[in-house]
Amino acid sequence: MTASTTLEGDGREADLLAGFESTIAHNDRIEPRDWMPEGYRKTLVRQIAQHAHSEIIGMQPEGNWITRAPSLRRKAILLAKVQDEAGHGLYLYSACETLGTSRGELTEKLISGAQKYSSIFNYPTLSYADVGTIGWLVDGAAICNQVPLCRTSFGPYGRAMIRICKEESFHQRQGYELLMTMMRGTDEQRAMVQESVNRFWWPALMMFGPPDADSPNTAQSMAWGIKRNTNDDLRQRFVDMSVPQAEALGVTFPDPELRWNEERGAHDFGQPDWDEFMAVVKGNGPCNAQRIAHRRAAHEDGAWVREAAMAFAARSRDGHADTTREETK
Amino acid sequence: MTEQTSAEWPLYEVFVRGKRGLNHVHVGSLHAADDDMAVRHARDVYTRRNEGVSIWVVRSDAITASSPDEKDPMFAPSGDKVYRHPTFYSIPDNVPHM
């Protein structure tokens, strides 16, 4: 973990850096016990932690609808999806821990606000259609972001992303199917879908991060092979994928500038409200306080369970006979 | 807060056998209070979609690994022994089954 502390001089550091850069240049993967520049480690910890926290906080908006899902089928699907989000968070925490950051530390940084999560989860889920819209657009945007990350230069991160991407496909399809079902329903249900899409379209576009010109970390992250595409590239890809899906569904996106550009072979589209984005990132979105308070309460209320499990494990190690005698009394 | 962190459950590495006939393969890690809980958590975290028929868990601190930073690389000795590979030997085309 701390190879740099055992270095004898600058000469060796230069050798190690050359080795690292040649691994990146050959498109090989960096593995946890390899030497890596501190900046690379820090950038990865920040990005993977933010990603993990997003999965964990992302359970809340949809978890909100589990008890009110309209059928047993929908409830089972939503439960499985929210369980997947927990699983994705755990894969990513596991990848992050290989960089020498403990799980406890990451949780503390989430609930103290020292580390961020995706701002999309600071928007409320006001109607059941939001469950479908999140699956379609939010998970759709996440897939656009995540597929290229399967080839990221840090091995454990890429391997976690491969597992996650396989499962995200179910998330997006269940959302789209939910919306299709509602669109075949009453006028009221169709209006509910459109209203939900109107609310989530712009925040979904914000998920790709600020425009390239305002994204200071992008160039370094791409040079290190951590990121494979720029924010604007991925945003364009997402818009181009979503437009025909919206047409098939029978909804529109709330963007008067959205139209096909024959010359570019891509859609032109308007910019999200970046002032709103910055305000939400800084903590002033509709649900920031609620999301963190809920996560904090879950962590603190669960402390006695974690401690009891440790006490039980310690007692079992000390002598299994004692445990069984206690239990049969 | 530091108390909670120090009482963190130990880290386990998880290995899953995808199906009969295959090796167990490392899939990631998780925290658990003891070995039994580690197996149960591994099932929930790493095998939600029939990814496995068998799970191994082992405490991460019980693993000894080769060091990637060793000055004299551990794997160099095998690098120059090309005669260990079948392609080192040329056999005439008219010799069958070889």
Coordinates of C-alpha atoms in Angstrom, one line a residue:
Chain A
M1 CA 0.0 0.0 0.0
T2 CA 2.7 2.4 0.9
A3 CA 5.4 1.5 -1.6
S4 CA 6.4 5.2 -1.8
T5 CA 7.6 5.2 1.8
T6 CA 10.1 2.5 1.1
L7 CA 11.8 4.4 -1.7
E8 CA 15.4 5.0 -1.4
G9 CA 15.7 8.0 -3.7
D10 CA 14.3 10.0 -6.6
G11 CA 15.9 7.6 -9.0
R12 CA 13.7 4.7 -7.9
E13 CA 10.6 6.9 -7.9
A14 CA 11.3 7.9 -11.5
D15 CA 11.7 4.2 -12.4
L16 CA 8.4 3.4 -10.7
L17 CA 6.7 6.2 -12.5
A18 CA 8.0 5.1 -15.8
G19 CA 6.8 1.5 -15.1
F20 CA 3.4 2.9 -14.2
E21 CA 3.1 5.0 -17.3
S22 CA 4.2 2.2 -19.5
T23 CA 1.5 0.0 -18.0
I24 CA -1.1 2.7 -18.8
A25 CA 0.3 3.3 -22.3
H26 CA 0.0 -0.5 -23.1
N27 CA -3.6 -0.3 -21.9
D28 CA -2.8 -2.9 -19.2
R29 CA -4.5 -2.7 -15.8
I30 CA -3.0 -1.3 -12.6
E31 CA -3.6 -3.6 -9.7
P32 CA -3.9 -2.7 -6.0
R33 CA -0.3 -3.6 -4.9
D34 CA 1.4 -1.9 -7.9
W35 CA 3.1 1.4 -7.3
M36 CA 1.0 4.3 -8.4
P37 CA 1.3 8.1 -8.1
E38 CA -0.5 9.6 -5.1
G39 CA -2.7 11.7 -7.4
Y40 CA -3.9 8.6 -9.3
R41 CA -4.8 6.9 -6.0
K42 CA -6.6 10.0 -4.7
T43 CA -8.5 10.5 -7.9
L44 CA -9.6 6.9 -7.9
V45 CA -10.7 6.9 -4.2
R46 CA -12.7 10.1 -4.8
Q47 CA -14.4 8.7 -8.0
I48 CA -15.1 5.1 -6.7
A49 CA -16.3 6.4 -3.3
Q50 CA -18.6 8.9 -5.0
H51 CA -19.9 6.1 -7.2
A52 CA -20.4 3.7 -4.3
H53 CA -22.2 6.4 -2.2
S54 CA -24.4 7.0 -5.2
E55 CA -25.5 3.4 -5.3
I56 CA -26.2 3.4 -1.5
I57 CA -28.1 6.7 -1.4
G58 CA -29.8 5.7 -4.7
M59 CA -31.7 3.1 -2.7
Q60 CA -33.8 5.8 -1.0
P61 CA -35.8 7.4 -3.8
E62 CA -37.1 4.1 -5.1
G63 CA -37.2 2.4 -1.7
N64 CA -39.8 5.1 -1.0
W65 CA -42.3 3.2 -3.3
I66 CA -41.7 -0.4 -2.2
T67 CA -44.6 -0.6 0.2
R68 CA -46.9 1.2 -2.3
A69 CA -46.0 -0.8 -5.5
P70 CA -49.3 -1.6 -7.2
S71 CA -48.9 -5.4 -7.4
L72 CA -46.9 -8.2 -6.0
R73 CA -45.0 -8.5 -9.3
R74 CA -44.0 -4.8 -9.2
K75 CA -43.1 -5.1 -5.5
A76 CA -40.8 -8.1 -6.1
I77 CA -39.1 -6.3 -9.0
L78 CA -38.6 -3.1 -7.0
L79 CA -37.2 -5.0 -4.0
A80 CA -34.8 -6.9 -6.3
K81 CA -33.7 -3.6 -7.9
V82 CA -33.1 -1.8 -4.6
Q83 CA -31.2 -4.9 -3.3
D84 CA -29.0 -4.7 -6.5
E85 CA -28.2 -1.1 -5.7
A86 CA -27.0 -2.2 -2.3
G87 CA -24.9 -4.9 -4.0
H88 CA -23.4 -2.4 -6.4
G89 CA -22.5 -0.1 -3.5
L90 CA -20.7 -3.1 -1.9
Y91 CA -18.8 -4.1 -5.0
L92 CA -17.5 -0.5 -5.3
Y93 CA -16.7 -0.1 -1.6
S94 CA -14.8 -3.4 -2.0
A95 CA -12.8 -2.0 -5.0
C96 CA -12.2 1.3 -3.1
E97 CA -10.8 -0.6 -0.1
T98 CA -8.1 -2.2 -2.2
L99 CA -6.6 1.4 -2.4
G100 CA -6.1 1.4 1.4
T101 CA -9.3 3.2 2.5
S102 CA -11.4 1.4 5.0
R103 CA -15.1 0.9 4.8
G104 CA -15.7 2.7 8.1
E105 CA -13.8 5.7 6.8
L106 CA -15.9 5.9 3.6
T107 CA -19.2 5.7 5.5
E108 CA -18.0 8.5 7.8
K109 CA -17.1 10.6 4.9
L110 CA -20.5 10.1 3.3
I111 CA -22.5 11.0 6.4
S112 CA -20.3 13.9 7.3
G113 CA -20.7 15.3 3.7
A114 CA -16.9 15.1 3.1
Q115 CA -17.5 12.9 0.0
K116 CA -20.3 13.4 -2.5
Y117 CA -22.8 11.2 -4.4
S118 CA -24.6 11.8 -7.6
S119 CA -26.9 14.8 -7.4
I120 CA -29.7 13.0 -9.2
F121 CA -30.6 11.3 -5.9
N122 CA -31.4 14.6 -4.3
Y123 CA -34.6 14.9 -6.3
P124 CA -37.8 13.4 -4.8
T125 CA -39.9 10.6 -6.2
L126 CA -43.3 12.2 -6.2
S127 CA -45.3 9.6 -8.2
Y128 CA -45.1 5.9 -8.9
A129 CA -44.2 6.7 -12.5
D130 CA -40.9 8.0 -11.2
V131 CA -39.9 4.4 -10.5
G132 CA -40.2 3.8 -14.2
T133 CA -38.5 7.0 -15.2
I134 CA -35.6 6.4 -12.9
G135 CA -35.1 3.0 -14.4
W136 CA -35.3 4.2 -17.9
L137 CA -33.5 7.6 -17.8
V138 CA -31.4 7.6 -14.6
D139 CA -30.2 4.0 -15.0
G140 CA -29.9 4.6 -18.7
A141 CA -27.6 7.6 -18.1
A142 CA -25.7 5.5 -15.5
I143 CA -25.2 2.7 -18.1
C144 CA -23.8 5.3 -20.6
N145 CA -21.3 6.4 -18.0
Q146 CA -20.5 2.9 -16.7
V147 CA -20.0 0.8 -19.9
P148 CA -16.7 2.7 -20.8
L149 CA -15.6 2.3 -17.1
C150 CA -15.5 -1.5 -17.6
R151 CA -12.2 -0.6 -19.4
T152 CA -10.9 1.7 -16.7
S153 CA -7.2 1.4 -15.9
F154 CA -7.6 0.3 -12.3
G155 CA -8.3 -3.5 -12.3
P156 CA -10.7 -3.8 -9.3
Y157 CA -12.8 -0.8 -10.5
G158 CA -13.2 -2.3 -14.0
R159 CA -14.1 -5.7 -12.7
A160 CA -16.8 -4.2 -10.4
M161 CA -18.1 -2.2 -13.3
I162 CA -18.5 -5.3 -15.5
R163 CA -20.6 -7.0 -12.8
I164 CA -22.7 -3.8 -12.3
C165 CA -23.3 -3.2 -16.0
K166 CA -24.7 -6.7 -16.4
E167 CA -27.3 -6.0 -13.7
E168 CA -28.1 -2.4 -14.8
S169 CA -29.6 -3.7 -18.0
F170 CA -32.4 -5.3 -15.9
H171 CA -32.9 -2.0 -14.1
Q172 CA -33.4 0.0 -17.3
R173 CA -35.6 -2.5 -19.0
Q174 CA -37.9 -3.0 -16.0
G175 CA -38.3 0.9 -15.8
Y176 CA -39.1 1.2 -19.5
E177 CA -41.6 -1.7 -19.3
L178 CA -43.3 -0.1 -16.3
L179 CA -43.7 3.1 -18.3
M180 CA -45.0 1.2 -21.4
T181 CA -47.6 -0.4 -19.2
M182 CA -48.7 3.0 -17.8
M183 CA -48.8 4.4 -21.3
R184 CA -51.3 1.7 -22.3
G185 CA -53.5 2.8 -19.4
T186 CA -55.7 5.8 -18.8
D187 CA -55.2 9.4 -19.8
E188 CA -54.3 10.2 -16.2
Q189 CA -51.6 7.5 -16.2
R190 CA -50.1 8.8 -19.4
A191 CA -50.1 12.3 -18.0
M192 CA -48.3 10.9 -14.9
V193 CA -45.6 9.4 -17.1
Q194 CA -45.1 12.7 -19.1
E195 CA -45.0 14.7 -15.9
S196 CA -42.4 12.4 -14.4
V197 CA -40.2 12.5 -17.6
N198 CA -40.4 16.3 -17.6
R199 CA -39.0 16.4 -14.0
F200 CA -36.2 13.9 -14.6
W201 CA -34.9 14.8 -18.1
W202 CA -32.7 17.7 -17.1
P203 CA -31.3 16.2 -13.9
A204 CA -30.6 13.0 -15.9
L205 CA -28.5 15.1 -18.4
M206 CA -26.7 16.6 -15.4
M207 CA -25.5 13.1 -14.3
F208 CA -22.7 13.3 -16.9
G209 CA -21.2 16.2 -15.0
P210 CA -20.4 19.8 -16.0
P211 CA -19.5 20.7 -19.6
D212 CA -16.0 19.7 -20.7
A213 CA -14.8 23.3 -20.5
D214 CA -15.7 23.4 -16.8
S215 CA -14.4 20.0 -15.9
P216 CA -10.9 20.5 -14.6
N217 CA -10.2 16.9 -13.7
T218 CA -11.2 15.3 -17.0
A219 CA -7.9 15.7 -18.9
Q220 CA -5.8 14.1 -16.2
S221 CA -8.4 11.3 -15.6
M222 CA -8.3 10.5 -19.3
A223 CA -4.5 10.5 -19.4
W224 CA -4.5 8.0 -16.6
G225 CA -7.1 5.9 -18.3
I226 CA -9.5 6.3 -15.4
K227 CA -12.1 8.0 -17.6
R228 CA -12.4 6.9 -21.2
N229 CA -14.8 9.6 -22.6
T230 CA -15.5 13.2 -21.8
N231 CA -18.7 14.4 -20.1
D232 CA -20.1 16.0 -23.2
D233 CA -19.4 13.0 -25.4
L234 CA -21.3 10.7 -23.0
R235 CA -24.2 13.2 -22.7
Q236 CA -24.5 13.4 -26.5
R237 CA -24.5 9.6 -26.7
F238 CA -27.3 9.4 -24.1
V239 CA -29.5 12.0 -25.9
D240 CA -29.1 10.2 -29.2
M241 CA -30.1 6.9 -27.5
S242 CA -33.0 8.3 -25.6
V243 CA -34.8 10.2 -28.4
P244 CA -36.1 7.1 -30.3
Q245 CA -37.0 5.4 -27.0
A246 CA -39.1 8.4 -26.1
E247 CA -40.8 8.3 -29.5
A248 CA -41.6 4.6 -29.1
L249 CA -43.0 5.3 -25.6
G250 CA -45.1 8.2 -26.8
V251 CA -43.6 10.9 -24.5
T252 CA -41.6 14.1 -25.3
F253 CA -38.6 15.7 -23.6
P254 CA -39.0 19.2 -22.2
D255 CA -36.4 20.8 -24.5
P256 CA -37.5 23.1 -27.3
E257 CA -34.0 23.0 -28.8
L258 CA -33.9 19.2 -29.2
R259 CA -33.8 18.3 -32.9
W260 CA -31.9 16.1 -35.3
N261 CA -28.9 17.7 -36.9
E262 CA -28.4 16.0 -40.2
E263 CA -24.9 17.5 -40.7
R264 CA -23.5 16.2 -37.4
G265 CA -25.5 13.0 -37.5
A266 CA -26.5 13.7 -33.9
H267 CA -29.1 15.6 -31.9
D268 CA -28.7 19.2 -31.0
F269 CA -30.1 19.9 -27.5
G270 CA -30.3 22.6 -24.9
Q271 CA -28.0 22.9 -21.8
P272 CA -29.3 22.0 -18.3
D273 CA -29.5 24.7 -15.7
W274 CA -25.9 24.5 -14.5
D275 CA -26.6 26.9 -11.6
E276 CA -29.2 24.5 -10.3
F277 CA -26.6 21.7 -10.7
M278 CA -24.0 23.6 -8.6
A279 CA -26.6 24.4 -6.0
V280 CA -27.6 20.7 -5.6
V281 CA -24.0 19.6 -5.5
K282 CA -23.3 22.1 -2.8
G283 CA -26.1 20.6 -0.7
N284 CA -29.1 22.8 -1.6
G285 CA -31.2 20.3 -3.6
P286 CA -34.7 19.3 -2.6
C287 CA -33.6 16.2 -0.6
N288 CA -29.9 16.5 0.3
A289 CA -30.5 16.9 4.0
Q290 CA -33.2 14.1 4.1
R291 CA -31.0 11.6 2.2
I292 CA -28.0 12.1 4.5
A293 CA -30.1 12.1 7.7
H294 CA -31.7 8.8 6.7
R295 CA -28.3 7.2 5.9
R296 CA -26.9 8.5 9.2
A297 CA -29.8 7.2 11.2
A298 CA -29.5 3.8 9.5
H299 CA -25.8 3.7 10.3
E300 CA -26.3 4.8 14.0
D301 CA -29.4 2.6 14.6
G302 CA -27.5 -0.4 13.3
A303 CA -24.5 0.1 15.5
W304 CA -25.8 -2.2 18.2
V305 CA -26.3 -5.0 15.6
R306 CA -22.7 -4.7 14.4
E307 CA -21.4 -4.7 18.0
A308 CA -23.6 -7.6 19.0
A309 CA -22.3 -9.7 16.0
M310 CA -18.7 -8.9 16.9
A311 CA -19.4 -9.9 20.6
F312 CA -21.0 -13.1 19.4
A313 CA -18.1 -13.9 17.1
A314 CA -15.6 -13.2 19.9
R315 CA -17.5 -15.5 22.3
S316 CA -17.8 -18.3 19.7
R317 CA -14.0 -18.1 19.1
D318 CA -13.3 -18.3 22.9
G319 CA -15.2 -21.5 23.3
H320 CA -18.0 -22.9 21.4
A321 CA -19.1 -25.1 24.3
D322 CA -20.1 -22.1 26.5
T323 CA -22.3 -20.8 23.7
T324 CA -24.3 -24.0 23.3
R325 CA -24.7 -24.4 27.1
E326 CA -26.1 -20.9 27.3
E327 CA -28.5 -21.5 24.5
T328 CA -29.9 -24.8 25.9
K329 CA -30.6 -23.4 29.4
Chain B
M1 CA -16.6 7.7 15.6
T2 CA -13.1 6.3 15.9
E3 CA -14.5 3.6 18.1
Q4 CA -17.0 2.5 15.4
T5 CA -14.2 2.4 12.8
S6 CA -11.9 0.3 15.1
A7 CA -14.8 -2.2 15.7
E8 CA -15.3 -2.7 12.0
W9 CA -16.0 -6.2 11.0
P10 CA -12.9 -8.0 9.4
L11 CA -12.4 -8.1 5.7
Y12 CA -12.9 -11.4 3.8
E13 CA -12.0 -12.2 0.2
V14 CA -14.7 -14.1 -1.7
F15 CA -14.1 -16.9 -4.3
V16 CA -17.0 -18.4 -6.3
R17 CA -17.2 -21.6 -8.4
G18 CA -19.3 -20.6 -11.4
K19 CA -20.4 -24.1 -12.2
R20 CA -19.3 -27.7 -11.6
G21 CA -16.0 -28.3 -13.3
L22 CA -14.6 -24.8 -13.0
N23 CA -12.2 -23.3 -10.5
H24 CA -13.2 -21.0 -7.7
V25 CA -12.4 -17.5 -8.9
H26 CA -11.9 -14.4 -6.8
V27 CA -14.8 -12.0 -7.1
G28 CA -14.3 -9.4 -4.5
S29 CA -14.4 -8.8 -0.8
L30 CA -16.8 -8.1 2.0
H31 CA -16.9 -7.4 5.7
A32 CA -18.4 -10.0 8.2
A33 CA -18.2 -10.6 11.9
D34 CA -17.3 -14.3 11.5
D35 CA -16.8 -17.0 8.9
D36 CA -20.4 -18.2 8.8
M37 CA -21.7 -14.7 8.3
A38 CA -19.1 -14.1 5.5
V39 CA -20.5 -17.1 3.6
R40 CA -24.0 -15.8 3.9
H41 CA -23.1 -12.3 3.0
A42 CA -21.1 -13.6 0.0
R43 CA -24.2 -15.4 -1.2
D44 CA -26.3 -12.2 -1.0
V45 CA -23.6 -9.9 -2.5
Y46 CA -22.0 -12.0 -5.2
T47 CA -24.5 -14.7 -6.3
R48 CA -27.9 -13.0 -6.7
R49 CA -28.3 -14.4 -10.3
N50 CA -27.1 -18.0 -10.2
E51 CA -23.4 -16.9 -10.5
G52 CA -22.2 -19.8 -8.4
V53 CA -22.6 -23.3 -7.0
S54 CA -19.9 -23.0 -4.3
I55 CA -18.4 -20.2 -2.3
W56 CA -15.1 -19.9 -0.4
V57 CA -14.3 -17.1 2.0
V58 CA -11.0 -16.4 3.6
R59 CA -9.9 -13.6 6.0
S60 CA -7.9 -11.1 3.9
D61 CA -5.2 -10.9 6.5
A62 CA -4.6 -14.6 6.1
I63 CA -3.5 -14.2 2.5
T64 CA 0.2 -14.0 1.7
A65 CA 0.9 -12.6 -1.8
S66 CA 4.0 -12.1 -4.0
S67 CA 5.2 -8.5 -4.1
P68 CA 4.8 -6.6 -7.4
D69 CA 7.7 -4.3 -6.4
E70 CA 10.4 -6.9 -5.9
K71 CA 13.6 -5.6 -7.5
D72 CA 14.5 -9.1 -8.9
P73 CA 11.1 -10.0 -10.3
M74 CA 9.7 -13.3 -9.1
F75 CA 8.6 -14.4 -12.5
A76 CA 11.8 -13.5 -14.5
P77 CA 13.3 -17.0 -14.2
S78 CA 10.5 -18.5 -16.3
G79 CA 10.8 -15.8 -19.0
D80 CA 13.9 -17.1 -20.8
K81 CA 13.0 -20.8 -20.8
V82 CA 11.4 -21.1 -24.1
Y83 CA 12.3 -24.8 -24.3
R84 CA 9.4 -25.4 -21.8
H85 CA 6.9 -24.6 -24.6
P86 CA 6.0 -27.2 -27.3
T87 CA 6.4 -24.6 -30.0
F88 CA 10.2 -24.6 -29.3
Y89 CA 10.5 -27.9 -31.1
S90 CA 10.1 -28.2 -34.8
I91 CA 8.6 -31.4 -36.0
P92 CA 8.3 -32.3 -39.8
D93 CA 4.9 -31.8 -41.3
N94 CA 4.6 -35.5 -42.2
V95 CA 4.7 -36.7 -38.6
P96 CA 1.1 -37.1 -37.5
H97 CA -0.7 -36.7 -34.2
M98 CA 1.9 -34.4 -32.5

